[in-house]
Short mmCIF file of C-alpha atoms in Angstrom, two decimals:
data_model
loop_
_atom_site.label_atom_id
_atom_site.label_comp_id
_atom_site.label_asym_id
_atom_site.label_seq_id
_atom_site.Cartn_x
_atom_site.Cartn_y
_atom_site.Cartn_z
CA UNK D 1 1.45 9.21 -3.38
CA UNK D 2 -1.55 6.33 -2.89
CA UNK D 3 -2.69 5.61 0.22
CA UNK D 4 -4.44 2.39 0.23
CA UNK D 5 -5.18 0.85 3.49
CA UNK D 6 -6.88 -2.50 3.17
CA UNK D 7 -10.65 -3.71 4.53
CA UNK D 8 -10.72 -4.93 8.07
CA UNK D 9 -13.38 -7.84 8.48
CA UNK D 10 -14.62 -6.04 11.99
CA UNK D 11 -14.95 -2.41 10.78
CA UNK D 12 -17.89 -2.37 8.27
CA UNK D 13 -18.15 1.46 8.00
CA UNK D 14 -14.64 2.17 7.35
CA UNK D 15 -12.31 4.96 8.48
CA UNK D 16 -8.86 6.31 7.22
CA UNK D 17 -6.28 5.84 10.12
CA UNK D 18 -3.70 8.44 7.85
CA UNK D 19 -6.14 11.77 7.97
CA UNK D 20 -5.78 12.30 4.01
CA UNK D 21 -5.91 16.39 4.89
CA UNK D 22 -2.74 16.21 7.05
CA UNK D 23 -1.40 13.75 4.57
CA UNK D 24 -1.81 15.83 2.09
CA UNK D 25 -0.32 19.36 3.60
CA UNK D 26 2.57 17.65 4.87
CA UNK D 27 3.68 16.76 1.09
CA UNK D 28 5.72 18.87 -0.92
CA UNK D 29 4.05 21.33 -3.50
CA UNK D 30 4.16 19.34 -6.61
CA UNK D 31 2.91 16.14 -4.65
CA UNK D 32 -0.68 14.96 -4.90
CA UNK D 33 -2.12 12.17 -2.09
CA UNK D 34 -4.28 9.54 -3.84
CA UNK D 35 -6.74 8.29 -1.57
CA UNK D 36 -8.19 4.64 -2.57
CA UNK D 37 -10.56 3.56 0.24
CA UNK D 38 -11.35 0.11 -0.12
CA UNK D 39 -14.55 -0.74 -2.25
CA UNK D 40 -16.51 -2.59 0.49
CA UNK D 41 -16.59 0.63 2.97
CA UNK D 42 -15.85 3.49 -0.06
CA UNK D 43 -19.47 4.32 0.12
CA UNK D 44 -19.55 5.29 3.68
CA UNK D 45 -16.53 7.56 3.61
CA UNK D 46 -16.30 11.16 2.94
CA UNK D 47 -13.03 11.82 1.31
CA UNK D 48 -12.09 15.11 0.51
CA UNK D 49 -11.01 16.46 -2.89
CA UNK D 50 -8.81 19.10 -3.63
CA UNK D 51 -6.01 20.73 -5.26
CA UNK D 52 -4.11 18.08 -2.97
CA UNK D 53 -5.86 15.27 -2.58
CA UNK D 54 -7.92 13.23 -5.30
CA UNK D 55 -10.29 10.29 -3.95
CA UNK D 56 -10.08 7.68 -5.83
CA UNK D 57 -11.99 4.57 -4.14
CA UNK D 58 -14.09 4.32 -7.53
CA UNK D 59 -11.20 4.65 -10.39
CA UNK D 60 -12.13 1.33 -11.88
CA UNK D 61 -8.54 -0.34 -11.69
CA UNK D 62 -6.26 -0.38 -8.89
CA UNK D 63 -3.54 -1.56 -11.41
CA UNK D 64 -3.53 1.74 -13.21
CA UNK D 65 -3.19 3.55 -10.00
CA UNK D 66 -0.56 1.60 -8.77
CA UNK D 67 1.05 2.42 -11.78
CA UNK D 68 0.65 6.26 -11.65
CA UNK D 69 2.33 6.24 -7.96
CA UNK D 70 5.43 7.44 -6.63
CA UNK D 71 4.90 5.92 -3.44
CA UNK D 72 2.48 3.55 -1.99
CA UNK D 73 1.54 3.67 1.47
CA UNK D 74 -0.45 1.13 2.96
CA UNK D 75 -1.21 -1.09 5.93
CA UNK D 76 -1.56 -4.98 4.88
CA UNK D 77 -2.99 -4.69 1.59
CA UNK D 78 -2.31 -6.73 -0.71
CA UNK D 79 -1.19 -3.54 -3.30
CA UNK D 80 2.30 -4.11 -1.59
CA UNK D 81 2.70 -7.55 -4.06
CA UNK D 82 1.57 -6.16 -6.82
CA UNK D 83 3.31 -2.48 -6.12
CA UNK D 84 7.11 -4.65 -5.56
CA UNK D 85 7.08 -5.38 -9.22
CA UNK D 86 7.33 -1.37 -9.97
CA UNK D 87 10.62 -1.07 -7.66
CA UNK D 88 8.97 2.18 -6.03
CA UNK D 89 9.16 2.78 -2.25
CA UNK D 90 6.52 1.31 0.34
CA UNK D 91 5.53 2.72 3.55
CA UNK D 92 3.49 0.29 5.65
CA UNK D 93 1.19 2.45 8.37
CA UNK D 94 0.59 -0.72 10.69
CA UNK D 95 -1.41 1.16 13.80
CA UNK D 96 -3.19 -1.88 15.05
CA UNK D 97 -0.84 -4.64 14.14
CA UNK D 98 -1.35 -6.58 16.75
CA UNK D 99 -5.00 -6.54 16.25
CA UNK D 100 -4.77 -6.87 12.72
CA UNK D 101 -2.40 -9.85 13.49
CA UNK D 102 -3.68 -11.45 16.37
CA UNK D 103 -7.54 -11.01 16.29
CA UNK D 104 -8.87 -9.77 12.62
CA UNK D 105 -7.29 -11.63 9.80
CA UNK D 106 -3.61 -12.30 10.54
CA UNK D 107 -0.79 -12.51 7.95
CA UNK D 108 0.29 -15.68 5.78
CA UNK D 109 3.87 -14.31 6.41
CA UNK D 110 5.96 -12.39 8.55
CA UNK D 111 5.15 -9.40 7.63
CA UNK D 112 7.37 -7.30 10.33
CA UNK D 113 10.11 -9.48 9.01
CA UNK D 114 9.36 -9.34 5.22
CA UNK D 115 7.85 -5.94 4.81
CA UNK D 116 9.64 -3.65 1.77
CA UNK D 117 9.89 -0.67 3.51
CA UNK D 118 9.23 0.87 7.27
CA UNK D 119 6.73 -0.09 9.47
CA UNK D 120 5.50 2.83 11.21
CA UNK D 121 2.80 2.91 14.36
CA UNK D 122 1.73 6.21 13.94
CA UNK D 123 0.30 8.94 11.35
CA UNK D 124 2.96 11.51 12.48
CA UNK D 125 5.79 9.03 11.39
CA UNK D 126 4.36 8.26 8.08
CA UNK D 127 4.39 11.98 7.12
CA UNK D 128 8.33 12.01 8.30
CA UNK D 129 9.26 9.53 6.38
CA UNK D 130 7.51 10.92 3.65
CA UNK D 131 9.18 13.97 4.13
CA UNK D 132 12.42 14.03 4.91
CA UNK D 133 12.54 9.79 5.24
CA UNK D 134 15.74 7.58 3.40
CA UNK D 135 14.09 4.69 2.17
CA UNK D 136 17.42 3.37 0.84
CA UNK D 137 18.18 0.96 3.51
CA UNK D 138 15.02 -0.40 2.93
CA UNK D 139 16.85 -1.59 -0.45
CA UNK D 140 18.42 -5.43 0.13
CA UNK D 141 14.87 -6.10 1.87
CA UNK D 142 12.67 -4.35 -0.55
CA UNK D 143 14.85 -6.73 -3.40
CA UNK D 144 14.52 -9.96 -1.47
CA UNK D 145 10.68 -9.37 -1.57
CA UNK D 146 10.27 -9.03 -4.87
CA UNK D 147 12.47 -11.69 -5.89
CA UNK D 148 10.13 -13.90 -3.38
CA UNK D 149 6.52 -12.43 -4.38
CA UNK D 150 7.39 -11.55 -8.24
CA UNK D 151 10.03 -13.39 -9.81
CA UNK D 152 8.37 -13.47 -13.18
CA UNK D 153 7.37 -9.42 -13.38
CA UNK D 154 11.02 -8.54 -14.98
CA UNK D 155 8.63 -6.86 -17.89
CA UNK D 156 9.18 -10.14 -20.51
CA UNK D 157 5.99 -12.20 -18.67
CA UNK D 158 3.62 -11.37 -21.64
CA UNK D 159 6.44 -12.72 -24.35
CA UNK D 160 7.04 -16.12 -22.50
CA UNK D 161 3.36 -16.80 -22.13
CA UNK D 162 2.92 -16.03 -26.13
CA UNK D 163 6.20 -18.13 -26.79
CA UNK D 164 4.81 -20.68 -24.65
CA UNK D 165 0.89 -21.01 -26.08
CA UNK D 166 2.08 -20.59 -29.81
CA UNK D 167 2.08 -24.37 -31.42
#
């Protein structure tokens, strides 16, 4: 699992709202929490590392992490477009919506509307979904989003830029 929450513009020193040690025990025994703080506040966070958890704010590219994960969980990072393409589950942890929303940076769509998977208020509903959670009627909507956000990632993007460049 990744947990990725995105940089807000009024909290310069960072903090995880999902406590990554919680997280991490409330997983099953094979599962591993993936911690990627975001770069500008990564520095001033102390992440632990363990058996369970793996911080990974300076792997160099988010892409190959995104790739590695079962699951992404995140607030209103941008991940979630380039996670859709991959077809695996999304849990949004959206704590301060509003503020987000309505004071910090706002949303250039509806993302309560348009989300791919639940939108959950609190730390102790994250870890239920991940637990025992059915992410399947999240299906139709999860679809609909990537056919909106990633129509062209059907794994054949490389071959029709190649087709289209050679002379």
């Amino acid at each position: 699992m990744l947990y990725a929450p995105t940089w807000r513009d009024d909290e310069t020193t960072g903090r995880l709202a999902l406590d990554p040690v919680r997280a991490a025990g409330a997983l099953r025994d094979d599962d591993v929490l993936l911690v990627r703080a975001h770069y500008l506040v990564a520095r001033d966070m102390a992440i632990p590392n363990g058996d369970r958890i793996r911080d990974v704010s300076r792997f160099p590219d988010m892409a190959d992490l995104l790739a590695a994960a079962d699951v992404l969980v995140t607030d209103y990072s941008s991940a979630m477009f380039d996670f859709a393409c991959t077809g695996r589950p999304m849990v949004f942890f959206a704590h301060d919506l509003e503020r987000y929303r309505d004071q910090v940076r706002g949303f250039y769509f509806d993302f309560e509307a348009e989300a791919p998977g639940p939108v959950l208020r609190t730390g102790d509903d994250v870890l239920d979904v991940l637990r025992h959670g059915d992410l399947g009627p999240f299906a139709a909507r999860y679809e609909r989003f990537a056919r909106r956000y990633c129509p062209w990632d059907d794994g054949h993007a490389s071959a029709r830029v190649v087709a289209r460049m050679r002379p």
